[in-house]
Amino acid sequence: MTFKNSITAKVLGIKKLRHDPERPLIIFRWFGLFLSGLVALGVLMIWYFSRDLPTFSQLENYTPELATKVYSADGKLIDEFFTQRRFFTPLQDIPQTMIDAVLAIEDNDYYSHWGMAPLRFFLVTVKYVTTQNKSQGASTLTQQLARRLYLTPEKSIKRKAKEIITAVQLERAYTKEEILEMYMNQMQFGYATYGIESASRYFFNKSVKQLTLAECAMLAGAVQLPGVYNPYLNYDRTKQRRNLVLKRMLDEKLITIEEYSKAVVEEIKLKERFAETPIDDASYFNEHVRRILYTKYGYEMYESGLRIYTTLDTRAQVMANRAIRAQLPRLQARVNRDFRRPANFRYICPSSLLKEKSLDQIMQNKAFVDSLINEHCRVQVAFVAIDPRNGRILAMVGGRNYEESEFNRVTQALRQPGSSFKPVLYTAAVDNGMMPFYTKLNQPVTVENVDGQGNRWTPVNFDGTVGGETTLREALRRSLNLVSVRLIKDDVPPKTVVQYAHNLGITAPLEPVDALALGANGIKPIEMVSAFSVFANKGVLVEPFAIERIEDRYGNIIEQASPKSHGVLREETAYIMASMLQTSASRGTGAMSRSVYKFYHPAGGKTGTTN
């Protein structure tokens, strides 16, 4: 420095700076500390957000929820039980068009990022900070998968951080193809429908392999907001979204302009959602199976992908459904006629209305009468077919319409069997030495009722007749009440009849009184059918069952049916009862099956009527 400059420096009070060789080192140390702090803060944040995230080993064990499938004995899929309806489909079985559509709209640089797209994330973050707009647009396909598999759908910084961490871990654990396969099977479409194959069947009633370009684009467009882009509820909006997907595919050169032009004008042809109940519907049987499974496996049955092979014969089920559909209208019309009679209508007419108007005045309003009859007098039905040799349930109908009432009248209802209970009484008689030619007097007799109050009543025969000594075979053929009552009063005590009923598989509580002879106690229809099967199976009771075997999602058998069988009658007794029931079916109260319905195959059975 010159003398002049030195004087100037002194005048201005400027102190001469000395060269400090330690200064760069100090700056470097502070910078290092700052970077270390940032790294420590980053590690701390990662640790904080990773505390409740899945472990690496958990990420490597992807086991999606799969619906439990129920099959008939002839191999047909008859039902599914699920919280998430899903058909797991390998990536190689998904058309490239479907994959391209998803990537075009959801993550067009999927193969170039490592779980997150930093630039995309930065731009969306800036938008959020400046506008407080939480609309999503930064999530990669891997992040979406992480959110669906392990996280909640809430929109927050904490959840986004967890999403990014999990996505990066997924990219480390799986290949791009494996992640894409998981995503394609995890996509949600509403209606408990998960995965591209399940959605294809739900909306279009066909496999994903059969989808057109436009249909692929529609499904891809629905992934972001399945409730909004729902073709059943928002057809026009869904179509606009589909066309946006097609435009993205065109921009990415995944389709040609010709393909785009054709697909963009294609109408969305959806599967009919509320089709008529199919003739092979087995809803009551399926619900019976579901209850059995839930008792054994609990909630797990909805997500573990079990395969249930049942005893149902769809041919028998079709015949049962047809018979019911043919007969119900006729029976309903008969009931309607009966309840249009004033004496019967009084029982269903509100008592408050009867206080205001006379019965004649009320019945002049035909529309009101019909509505009341329709509400209170709908005929119901119960049908079950069991193979007597092995106990397999072949067909089941628990009511007129499962959508109206899920109550299964085959397995849950206690119904008076009426005269169809008489074979149990006659079984006890035959097994105790009274042969078909054993006679009883066909004359009036007073009996104790089943109400347990000691009340007594005098039954009559259905046809109002009386007679002399009558054989057991003839009495069963004509379903004579008076002979049956005398039999239980004089020869076979009620307690003995109760014991035989229980031996035949009837578990309902039965009152040991004389009226038991006429079927006055409630019994489940399935137990009545099972009891009759003993006569056809030489005295052996095989407990009815519905599930043949159960396999896990990999095809391993985890349960095989082993029906329990018990010899409950002497073979001679079973043979005699089968013979007497054949007489009843061919020449007795069941003969209408021969004359009217032209059923000429060997058969035995017993009718029953209750009031």
Coordinates of C-alpha atoms in Angstrom, one line a residue:
M1 CA 0.0 0.0 0.0
T2 CA 1.4 3.5 -0.9
F3 CA 1.8 6.2 1.7
K4 CA -1.1 8.1 0.3
N5 CA -3.5 5.1 0.5
S6 CA -2.3 4.4 4.0
I7 CA -3.3 7.9 5.1
T8 CA -6.6 7.5 3.4
A9 CA -7.2 4.3 5.2
K10 CA -6.5 5.8 8.5
V11 CA -8.7 8.7 7.9
L12 CA -11.6 6.4 6.9
G13 CA -11.0 4.2 9.9
I14 CA -10.5 1.1 7.8
K15 CA -8.4 -1.5 9.5
K16 CA -6.0 -3.4 7.3
L17 CA -7.2 -7.0 6.9
R18 CA -4.5 -9.6 7.5
H19 CA -4.5 -12.9 5.6
D20 CA -5.9 -15.7 7.8
P21 CA -4.9 -19.2 6.6
E22 CA -7.4 -20.8 9.0
R23 CA -10.5 -19.0 7.5
P24 CA -11.3 -21.4 4.6
L25 CA -11.0 -24.4 6.9
I26 CA -13.5 -22.8 9.4
I27 CA -16.0 -22.1 6.6
F28 CA -15.6 -25.7 5.4
R29 CA -16.2 -27.0 8.9
W30 CA -19.3 -24.9 9.4
F31 CA -20.6 -26.1 6.0
G32 CA -19.9 -29.7 6.9
L33 CA -21.8 -29.3 10.2
F34 CA -24.7 -27.8 8.2
L35 CA -24.7 -30.7 5.8
S36 CA -24.4 -33.2 8.6
G37 CA -27.4 -31.5 10.3
L38 CA -29.4 -31.8 7.2
V39 CA -28.5 -35.4 6.8
A40 CA -29.3 -36.1 10.5
L41 CA -32.6 -34.2 10.1
G42 CA -33.4 -36.3 7.0
V43 CA -32.5 -39.5 8.8
L44 CA -34.6 -38.5 11.8
M45 CA -37.6 -37.7 9.5
I46 CA -37.2 -41.0 7.7
W47 CA -37.1 -42.8 11.0
Y48 CA -40.1 -40.9 12.3
F49 CA -42.2 -41.6 9.2
S50 CA -41.0 -45.2 8.9
R51 CA -41.9 -46.3 12.4
D52 CA -45.3 -47.8 11.5
L53 CA -44.5 -48.7 7.8
P54 CA -44.3 -52.3 6.6
T55 CA -40.9 -54.0 7.0
F56 CA -38.9 -55.0 4.0
S57 CA -39.8 -58.7 4.5
Q58 CA -43.5 -57.7 4.6
L59 CA -43.1 -55.9 1.4
E60 CA -41.6 -59.0 -0.2
N61 CA -44.6 -61.1 0.7
Y62 CA -47.5 -59.7 -1.4
T63 CA -50.7 -61.6 -0.7
P64 CA -53.7 -59.8 -2.1
E65 CA -57.1 -60.4 -0.8
L66 CA -58.9 -63.0 -3.0
A67 CA -62.5 -63.9 -3.2
T68 CA -63.6 -67.3 -2.0
K69 CA -65.1 -69.2 -5.0
V70 CA -67.9 -71.7 -4.6
Y71 CA -68.3 -74.4 -7.2
S72 CA -71.2 -76.9 -7.8
A73 CA -70.6 -80.6 -7.9
D74 CA -70.6 -80.4 -11.7
G75 CA -67.8 -77.8 -11.7
K76 CA -69.7 -74.6 -12.3
L77 CA -68.9 -71.4 -10.4
I78 CA -72.1 -70.6 -8.4
D79 CA -71.0 -67.9 -6.0
E80 CA -68.2 -65.8 -4.5
F81 CA -67.7 -64.5 -1.0
F82 CA -65.5 -61.4 -0.7
T83 CA -64.9 -57.9 0.7
Q84 CA -62.8 -57.3 -2.4
R85 CA -63.9 -59.0 -5.6
R86 CA -60.7 -59.9 -7.3
F87 CA -59.4 -62.4 -10.0
F88 CA -55.6 -62.4 -9.7
T89 CA -54.2 -62.1 -13.3
P90 CA -50.5 -62.5 -14.2
L91 CA -49.1 -59.6 -16.1
Q92 CA -48.5 -61.7 -19.2
D93 CA -52.2 -62.4 -19.4
I94 CA -53.1 -58.7 -19.5
P95 CA -53.2 -57.1 -23.0
Q96 CA -50.5 -54.6 -23.8
T97 CA -53.3 -52.2 -24.8
M98 CA -54.6 -52.3 -21.2
I99 CA -51.2 -51.7 -19.8
D100 CA -50.5 -48.8 -22.2
A101 CA -53.8 -47.1 -21.3
V102 CA -53.0 -47.2 -17.5
L103 CA -49.5 -45.9 -17.9
A104 CA -50.6 -43.2 -20.3
I105 CA -53.0 -41.7 -17.9
E106 CA -51.4 -42.5 -14.5
D107 CA -47.6 -42.6 -15.0
N108 CA -46.1 -42.1 -18.4
D109 CA -42.5 -42.1 -17.2
Y110 CA -43.0 -45.2 -15.1
Y111 CA -40.0 -47.1 -16.4
S112 CA -37.6 -44.1 -15.8
H113 CA -38.2 -43.2 -12.2
W114 CA -37.2 -45.0 -9.0
G115 CA -40.5 -44.9 -7.1
M116 CA -41.1 -41.1 -7.2
A117 CA -40.9 -38.4 -9.9
P118 CA -38.9 -35.5 -8.2
L119 CA -39.7 -32.9 -10.7
R120 CA -43.4 -33.8 -10.8
F121 CA -43.5 -33.8 -7.0
F122 CA -41.7 -30.5 -6.7
L123 CA -44.2 -28.7 -9.1
V124 CA -47.2 -30.1 -7.2
T125 CA -45.7 -29.2 -3.9
V126 CA -45.1 -25.6 -5.0
K127 CA -48.7 -25.5 -6.2
Y128 CA -49.9 -26.7 -2.8
V129 CA -47.8 -24.2 -0.9
T130 CA -48.8 -21.3 -3.0
T131 CA -52.5 -22.1 -3.5
Q132 CA -53.3 -24.6 -0.7
N133 CA -54.7 -26.8 -3.4
K134 CA -54.6 -30.5 -2.2
S135 CA -55.4 -32.0 -5.6
Q136 CA -53.1 -34.9 -6.3
G137 CA -51.1 -35.3 -9.4
A138 CA -47.6 -36.1 -8.3
S139 CA -48.0 -39.7 -7.2
T140 CA -46.3 -42.3 -9.4
L141 CA -47.9 -45.6 -10.1
T142 CA -45.6 -47.2 -7.4
Q143 CA -46.8 -44.5 -4.9
Q144 CA -50.4 -45.3 -5.7
L145 CA -49.7 -49.0 -5.1
A146 CA -48.0 -48.2 -1.8
R147 CA -51.0 -46.2 -0.7
R148 CA -53.5 -48.8 -1.6
L149 CA -51.6 -51.6 0.0
Y150 CA -50.3 -50.1 3.2
L151 CA -51.6 -46.6 3.9
T152 CA -54.7 -44.6 4.4
P153 CA -56.3 -42.4 1.7
E154 CA -56.0 -39.2 3.8
K155 CA -54.3 -36.2 2.1
S156 CA -51.5 -34.9 4.4
I157 CA -47.8 -34.3 4.3
K158 CA -47.2 -37.1 6.8
R159 CA -49.0 -39.6 4.6
K160 CA -47.2 -38.4 1.5
A161 CA -43.8 -38.8 3.1
K162 CA -44.8 -42.4 4.1
E163 CA -46.0 -43.0 0.6
I164 CA -42.7 -42.0 -0.9
I165 CA -40.7 -44.0 1.5
T166 CA -42.8 -47.1 0.9
A167 CA -42.7 -46.6 -2.9
V168 CA -38.9 -46.5 -2.9
Q169 CA -38.8 -49.7 -0.8
L170 CA -41.2 -51.4 -3.2
E171 CA -38.9 -50.4 -6.1
R172 CA -36.0 -52.1 -4.2
A173 CA -38.0 -55.2 -3.4
Y174 CA -39.6 -55.8 -6.8
T175 CA -39.0 -55.4 -10.5
K176 CA -41.0 -52.9 -12.6
E177 CA -43.0 -55.8 -14.1
E178 CA -43.8 -57.2 -10.7
I179 CA -45.0 -53.8 -9.4
L180 CA -47.1 -53.3 -12.5
E181 CA -48.6 -56.8 -12.0
M182 CA -49.5 -55.9 -8.4
Y183 CA -51.0 -52.6 -9.4
M184 CA -53.1 -54.2 -12.1
N185 CA -54.6 -56.5 -9.5
Q186 CA -55.0 -53.9 -6.8
M187 CA -56.8 -51.2 -8.8
Q188 CA -60.2 -50.3 -7.3
F189 CA -63.3 -49.8 -9.4
G190 CA -66.1 -49.5 -6.8
Y191 CA -68.8 -52.1 -6.1
A192 CA -66.1 -54.1 -4.1
T193 CA -64.4 -54.7 -7.4
Y194 CA -60.6 -54.9 -7.4
G195 CA -58.2 -55.7 -10.2
I196 CA -58.5 -55.3 -13.9
E197 CA -59.9 -58.7 -14.6
S198 CA -62.6 -58.4 -12.0
A199 CA -63.6 -54.9 -13.4
S200 CA -63.7 -56.3 -16.9
R201 CA -66.2 -59.0 -15.9
Y202 CA -68.2 -56.6 -13.7
F203 CA -68.7 -53.9 -16.3
F204 CA -68.5 -55.8 -19.6
N205 CA -69.1 -59.4 -18.6
K206 CA -66.0 -60.6 -20.4
S207 CA -62.3 -61.3 -19.7
V208 CA -59.8 -58.5 -19.9
K209 CA -58.2 -60.3 -22.9
Q210 CA -61.4 -59.6 -24.9
L211 CA -61.6 -55.9 -24.2
T212 CA -61.5 -53.4 -27.1
L213 CA -59.2 -50.3 -27.0
A214 CA -62.1 -48.1 -26.0
E215 CA -63.0 -50.4 -23.1
C216 CA -59.4 -50.6 -21.9
A217 CA -59.3 -46.8 -21.9
M218 CA -62.6 -46.6 -19.9
L219 CA -61.2 -48.8 -17.2
A220 CA -57.9 -47.0 -17.1
G221 CA -59.7 -43.7 -16.7
A222 CA -61.8 -44.9 -13.8
V223 CA -58.8 -45.8 -11.6
Q224 CA -58.3 -42.2 -10.3
L225 CA -61.8 -41.6 -9.1
P226 CA -64.0 -44.8 -9.5
G227 CA -67.0 -43.1 -7.8
V228 CA -66.9 -40.2 -10.3
Y229 CA -66.0 -42.0 -13.5
N230 CA -68.7 -44.6 -13.0
P231 CA -70.4 -45.5 -16.3
Y232 CA -73.6 -46.7 -14.6
L233 CA -74.0 -43.4 -12.7
N234 CA -72.1 -40.8 -14.8
Y235 CA -72.1 -42.1 -18.4
D236 CA -71.1 -38.8 -20.1
R237 CA -68.4 -37.9 -17.6
T238 CA -66.9 -41.4 -17.9
K239 CA -66.9 -41.1 -21.7
Q240 CA -65.1 -37.8 -21.5
R241 CA -62.5 -39.3 -19.2
R242 CA -62.1 -42.3 -21.6
N243 CA -61.5 -40.0 -24.5
L244 CA -58.8 -38.2 -22.5
V245 CA -57.1 -41.5 -21.9
L246 CA -57.2 -42.2 -25.7
K247 CA -55.8 -38.7 -26.4
R248 CA -52.9 -39.4 -24.0
M249 CA -52.2 -42.7 -25.7
L250 CA -52.2 -40.9 -29.0
D251 CA -49.8 -38.2 -27.7
E252 CA -47.5 -40.9 -26.4
K253 CA -47.6 -42.7 -29.8
L254 CA -49.1 -45.8 -28.2
I255 CA -51.9 -45.9 -30.8
T256 CA -52.4 -44.6 -34.3
I257 CA -54.6 -41.8 -35.4
E258 CA -56.9 -44.3 -37.1
E259 CA -57.2 -46.4 -33.8
Y260 CA -57.9 -43.2 -31.9
S261 CA -60.6 -42.0 -34.3
K262 CA -62.4 -45.3 -34.2
A263 CA -62.2 -45.7 -30.4
V264 CA -63.2 -42.2 -29.5
V265 CA -66.7 -42.6 -31.1
E266 CA -67.3 -46.1 -29.7
E267 CA -70.3 -46.3 -27.4
I268 CA -69.8 -47.8 -24.0
K269 CA -71.7 -51.1 -23.9
L270 CA -72.1 -52.2 -20.3
K271 CA -73.3 -55.4 -18.8
E272 CA -76.9 -55.3 -17.5
R273 CA -76.7 -54.9 -13.8
F274 CA -80.1 -56.1 -12.7
A275 CA -80.8 -59.1 -14.9
E276 CA -83.6 -61.5 -14.1
T277 CA -82.7 -64.2 -11.6
P278 CA -81.2 -67.1 -13.6
I279 CA -83.0 -70.4 -13.6
D280 CA -80.0 -72.1 -12.0
D281 CA -79.9 -69.6 -9.1
A282 CA -78.9 -71.3 -5.8
S283 CA -78.8 -68.3 -3.5
Y284 CA -80.3 -70.1 -0.5
F285 CA -77.8 -73.0 -0.8
N286 CA -74.9 -70.5 -1.2
E287 CA -75.9 -68.7 1.9
H288 CA -76.1 -72.0 3.7
V289 CA -72.6 -72.7 2.6
R290 CA -71.4 -69.2 3.6
R291 CA -72.8 -69.6 7.2
I292 CA -70.9 -72.9 7.5
L293 CA -67.7 -71.3 6.3
Y294 CA -68.0 -68.3 8.5
T295 CA -68.4 -70.5 11.6
K296 CA -65.1 -72.2 10.8
Y297 CA -63.0 -69.5 9.3
G298 CA -64.5 -66.2 10.4
Y299 CA -63.8 -63.1 8.4
E300 CA -60.8 -64.8 6.8
M301 CA -63.1 -66.6 4.4
Y302 CA -63.8 -63.3 2.6
E303 CA -60.1 -62.6 1.7
S304 CA -58.2 -65.9 1.6
G305 CA -59.1 -67.1 -1.8
L306 CA -60.5 -70.5 -0.8
R307 CA -62.1 -72.8 -3.4
I308 CA -65.2 -74.5 -2.1
Y309 CA -66.4 -77.6 -3.9
T310 CA -70.0 -78.3 -2.9
T311 CA -72.5 -81.1 -3.4
L312 CA -75.0 -79.0 -5.4
D313 CA -76.1 -80.5 -8.7
T314 CA -77.1 -77.6 -11.0
R315 CA -79.4 -79.8 -13.0
A316 CA -81.4 -80.7 -9.9
Q317 CA -81.3 -77.0 -8.9
V318 CA -82.7 -76.0 -12.3
M319 CA -85.5 -78.5 -12.0
A320 CA -86.4 -77.3 -8.5
N321 CA -86.5 -73.7 -9.5
R322 CA -88.7 -74.5 -12.6
A323 CA -91.1 -76.5 -10.5
I324 CA -91.4 -73.7 -8.0
R325 CA -91.8 -71.0 -10.6
A326 CA -94.5 -73.1 -12.3
Q327 CA -96.5 -73.9 -9.1
L328 CA -96.2 -70.7 -7.0
P329 CA -98.6 -68.5 -9.1
R330 CA -101.3 -71.2 -8.9
L331 CA -100.9 -71.6 -5.2
Q332 CA -100.8 -67.8 -4.6
A333 CA -104.0 -67.4 -6.6
R334 CA -105.6 -70.0 -4.5
V335 CA -104.6 -68.3 -1.3
N336 CA -105.7 -64.9 -2.6
R337 CA -109.2 -66.4 -3.3
D338 CA -109.4 -67.9 0.2
F339 CA -108.5 -64.6 1.9
R340 CA -111.0 -62.6 -0.2
R341 CA -113.7 -64.4 1.8
P342 CA -114.9 -62.2 4.6
A343 CA -114.4 -64.9 7.2
N344 CA -110.7 -65.2 6.3
F345 CA -110.0 -61.6 5.5
R346 CA -111.0 -60.6 9.0
Y347 CA -107.8 -62.2 10.3
I348 CA -105.5 -59.9 8.3
C349 CA -107.6 -56.7 8.5
P350 CA -106.3 -54.1 11.0
S351 CA -108.4 -54.1 14.2
S352 CA -108.3 -50.3 14.3
L353 CA -110.0 -50.2 10.9
L354 CA -112.6 -52.7 11.9
K355 CA -113.6 -50.3 14.7
E356 CA -114.2 -47.5 12.2
K357 CA -115.9 -49.4 9.4
S358 CA -117.8 -52.6 8.9
L359 CA -116.1 -55.5 7.2
D360 CA -118.5 -55.2 4.2
Q361 CA -117.5 -51.5 3.7
I362 CA -113.8 -52.3 3.9
M363 CA -114.0 -55.1 1.4
Q364 CA -115.7 -52.9 -1.2
N365 CA -112.3 -51.2 -1.7
K366 CA -110.8 -53.9 -3.9
A367 CA -107.4 -52.2 -4.3
F368 CA -107.0 -52.0 -0.5
V369 CA -108.0 -55.7 -0.1
D370 CA -105.6 -56.8 -2.7
S371 CA -102.7 -54.8 -1.2
L372 CA -103.4 -56.2 2.2
I373 CA -103.5 -59.8 0.9
N374 CA -100.3 -59.2 -1.1
E375 CA -98.6 -57.9 2.1
H376 CA -99.7 -60.6 4.5
C377 CA -100.4 -63.7 2.4
R378 CA -97.4 -64.2 0.1
V379 CA -97.0 -67.9 -0.3
Q380 CA -93.5 -69.2 0.6
V381 CA -91.8 -72.4 -0.3
A382 CA -89.1 -74.7 1.0
F383 CA -87.4 -77.4 -1.2
V384 CA -84.4 -79.6 -0.5
A385 CA -83.2 -82.7 -2.3
I386 CA -80.7 -85.1 -0.5
D387 CA -79.0 -88.2 -1.9
P388 CA -80.1 -90.8 0.8
R389 CA -77.0 -92.9 0.1
N390 CA -74.4 -90.3 1.1
G391 CA -76.2 -87.2 2.5
R392 CA -75.2 -84.9 -0.3
I393 CA -77.5 -81.9 -0.6
L394 CA -78.3 -81.8 -4.3
A395 CA -80.7 -78.8 -4.5
M396 CA -82.1 -76.2 -2.1
V397 CA -84.7 -73.4 -2.3
G398 CA -85.4 -71.6 0.9
G399 CA -88.1 -69.2 -0.2
R400 CA -89.9 -67.7 -3.2
N401 CA -87.2 -64.9 -3.7
Y402 CA -83.9 -64.5 -2.0
E403 CA -83.8 -60.8 -2.7
E404 CA -87.1 -60.4 -0.8
S405 CA -86.2 -62.6 2.1
E406 CA -82.9 -64.3 3.0
F407 CA -84.5 -66.4 5.6
N408 CA -83.9 -70.0 4.6
R409 CA -87.1 -72.0 5.3
V410 CA -85.2 -75.3 4.6
T411 CA -82.6 -74.9 7.4
Q412 CA -83.9 -72.2 9.7
A413 CA -87.7 -72.5 9.8
L414 CA -89.6 -74.7 12.2
R415 CA -92.8 -75.7 10.4
Q416 CA -95.5 -78.2 11.4
P417 CA -95.1 -81.2 9.1
G418 CA -98.7 -82.4 9.7
S419 CA -99.4 -85.9 8.4
S420 CA -95.9 -86.2 6.8
F421 CA -94.8 -86.9 10.4
K422 CA -96.9 -90.0 10.6
P423 CA -94.1 -92.3 9.1
V424 CA -92.1 -91.5 12.2
L425 CA -94.9 -92.9 14.4
Y426 CA -95.4 -95.9 12.1
T427 CA -91.6 -96.6 12.2
A428 CA -91.8 -96.9 15.9
A429 CA -94.7 -99.2 15.7
V430 CA -93.2 -101.5 13.0
D431 CA -89.8 -101.5 14.8
N432 CA -91.7 -102.7 17.9
G433 CA -93.3 -105.7 16.1
M434 CA -96.5 -104.2 14.6
M435 CA -96.6 -105.2 11.0
P436 CA -98.4 -103.5 8.1
F437 CA -101.3 -105.8 8.6
Y438 CA -101.7 -104.8 12.3
T439 CA -105.1 -103.2 12.7
K440 CA -106.6 -100.3 14.7
L441 CA -110.1 -99.0 15.0
N442 CA -110.9 -96.0 12.7
Q443 CA -113.2 -94.3 15.2
P444 CA -113.2 -90.9 17.0
V445 CA -110.9 -90.4 20.0
T446 CA -109.9 -87.5 22.3
V447 CA -106.3 -86.5 22.6
E448 CA -104.1 -84.1 24.6
N449 CA -102.9 -81.1 22.7
V450 CA -99.2 -80.0 22.3
D451 CA -99.7 -76.7 24.1
G452 CA -98.6 -78.3 27.4
Q453 CA -101.7 -76.9 29.2
G454 CA -103.6 -80.2 29.4
N455 CA -106.1 -79.1 26.8
R456 CA -107.9 -81.9 24.9
W457 CA -109.4 -82.1 21.5
T458 CA -111.1 -84.6 19.2
P459 CA -109.5 -84.9 15.8
V460 CA -111.2 -86.0 12.6
N461 CA -110.0 -87.7 9.4
F462 CA -109.2 -85.3 6.6
D463 CA -112.1 -86.7 4.5
G464 CA -114.5 -86.7 7.5
T465 CA -115.1 -90.5 7.4
V466 CA -114.9 -93.1 10.1
G467 CA -114.7 -96.9 9.9
G468 CA -113.8 -100.2 11.5
E469 CA -110.6 -102.1 12.0
T470 CA -108.0 -100.8 9.5
T471 CA -104.5 -102.0 8.8
L472 CA -101.5 -99.8 9.3
R473 CA -100.7 -99.9 5.6
E474 CA -104.2 -98.8 4.7
A475 CA -104.2 -96.1 7.4
L476 CA -101.0 -94.6 6.2
R477 CA -102.2 -94.8 2.5
R478 CA -105.3 -92.8 3.4
S479 CA -103.6 -90.7 6.1
L480 CA -106.2 -91.5 8.7
N481 CA -105.8 -89.3 11.7
L482 CA -108.0 -91.4 14.0
V483 CA -105.9 -94.6 13.5
S484 CA -102.7 -92.7 14.1
V485 CA -104.0 -91.1 17.3
R486 CA -105.2 -94.5 18.6
L487 CA -101.8 -96.0 17.7
I488 CA -99.9 -93.4 19.8
K489 CA -102.5 -93.7 22.7
D490 CA -102.6 -97.5 22.9
D491 CA -99.4 -99.0 21.4
V492 CA -96.5 -96.5 21.0
P493 CA -96.2 -94.0 23.8
P494 CA -95.4 -90.4 22.8
K495 CA -92.0 -90.6 24.5
T496 CA -91.1 -93.5 22.3
V497 CA -92.1 -91.6 19.2
V498 CA -89.9 -88.6 20.3
Q499 CA -86.9 -91.0 20.7
Y500 CA -87.4 -92.5 17.3
A501 CA -87.7 -89.0 15.8
H502 CA -84.4 -88.0 17.4
N503 CA -82.8 -91.2 16.1
L504 CA -83.9 -90.3 12.6
G505 CA -82.0 -87.0 12.9
I506 CA -84.8 -84.6 14.0
T507 CA -83.3 -82.3 16.6
A508 CA -86.3 -80.0 17.2
P509 CA -87.8 -80.1 20.7
L510 CA -90.9 -82.4 20.5
E511 CA -93.7 -82.4 23.1
P512 CA -94.4 -86.1 24.1
V513 CA -98.2 -85.8 23.8
D514 CA -100.8 -87.6 21.7
A515 CA -101.1 -84.7 19.2
L516 CA -97.5 -85.5 18.1
A517 CA -99.0 -88.3 15.9
L518 CA -100.5 -85.6 13.7
G519 CA -97.3 -83.5 13.3
A520 CA -98.2 -80.6 15.5
N521 CA -94.6 -79.7 16.5
G522 CA -92.4 -77.5 14.4
I523 CA -89.6 -79.3 12.6
K524 CA -87.0 -78.0 10.1
P525 CA -87.8 -79.3 6.5
I526 CA -84.2 -80.4 6.0
E527 CA -84.5 -82.7 9.0
M528 CA -87.7 -84.2 7.7
V529 CA -86.1 -85.0 4.4
S530 CA -83.1 -86.5 6.1
A531 CA -85.3 -88.7 8.3
F532 CA -87.1 -90.0 5.2
S533 CA -83.8 -90.8 3.6
V534 CA -83.2 -93.5 6.3
F535 CA -86.0 -95.6 4.8
A536 CA -84.3 -95.5 1.3
N537 CA -80.9 -96.2 2.8
K538 CA -81.6 -99.5 4.6
G539 CA -81.9 -97.9 8.0
V540 CA -78.7 -95.8 7.9
L541 CA -78.8 -92.1 8.6
V542 CA -76.2 -90.0 6.8
E543 CA -76.1 -86.5 8.1
P544 CA -76.8 -84.1 5.2
F545 CA -73.8 -81.9 4.1
A546 CA -73.2 -79.3 1.5
I547 CA -69.4 -78.9 1.2
E548 CA -67.4 -81.7 -0.5
R549 CA -63.9 -80.3 0.0
I550 CA -62.1 -77.0 0.6
E551 CA -58.8 -75.9 -1.1
D552 CA -56.6 -73.0 -0.4
R553 CA -55.6 -70.4 -3.0
Y554 CA -52.8 -72.7 -4.2
G555 CA -55.0 -75.7 -4.7
N556 CA -54.0 -77.6 -1.5
I557 CA -56.8 -79.6 0.1
I558 CA -57.3 -78.3 3.6
E559 CA -60.6 -80.0 4.3
Q560 CA -62.3 -83.1 2.9
A561 CA -65.9 -84.1 3.7
S562 CA -66.3 -87.2 5.8
P563 CA -70.1 -87.5 6.4
K564 CA -71.2 -89.1 9.6
S565 CA -73.4 -92.2 9.2
H566 CA -75.3 -94.1 11.8
G567 CA -77.4 -97.2 11.7
V568 CA -80.6 -96.0 13.4
L569 CA -83.1 -98.6 12.2
R570 CA -83.2 -102.3 11.6
E571 CA -82.9 -102.9 7.8
E572 CA -86.2 -104.9 8.0
T573 CA -88.0 -101.9 9.5
A574 CA -86.6 -99.6 6.9
Y575 CA -87.7 -101.9 4.1
I576 CA -91.2 -102.2 5.4
M577 CA -91.6 -98.5 5.8
A578 CA -90.2 -97.9 2.3
S579 CA -92.9 -100.3 1.0
M580 CA -95.7 -98.6 2.9
L581 CA -94.5 -95.2 1.6
Q582 CA -94.5 -96.5 -1.9
T583 CA -98.2 -97.5 -1.4
S584 CA -99.0 -94.0 -0.1
A585 CA -97.3 -92.4 -3.1
S586 CA -98.8 -94.6 -5.8
R587 CA -102.3 -95.3 -4.4
G588 CA -102.8 -92.9 -1.5
T589 CA -102.7 -89.2 -0.8
G590 CA -99.7 -88.8 -3.0
A591 CA -101.2 -90.5 -6.0
M592 CA -101.7 -87.1 -7.7
S593 CA -98.0 -87.2 -8.6
R594 CA -98.9 -90.1 -10.8
S595 CA -102.2 -89.1 -12.3
V596 CA -101.6 -85.3 -12.8
Y597 CA -97.9 -84.9 -13.1
K598 CA -97.3 -88.2 -14.9
F599 CA -94.5 -89.3 -12.6
Y600 CA -94.2 -93.0 -13.0
H601 CA -90.7 -93.8 -11.5
P602 CA -90.5 -95.9 -8.4
A603 CA -91.0 -93.5 -5.4
G604 CA -92.3 -93.4 -1.9
G605 CA -93.4 -90.5 0.2
K606 CA -96.1 -88.9 2.4
T607 CA -98.1 -85.8 2.0
G608 CA -98.8 -83.4 5.0
T609 CA -101.2 -80.5 5.5
T610 CA -101.4 -78.0 8.3
N611 CA -103.7 -75.2 9.1

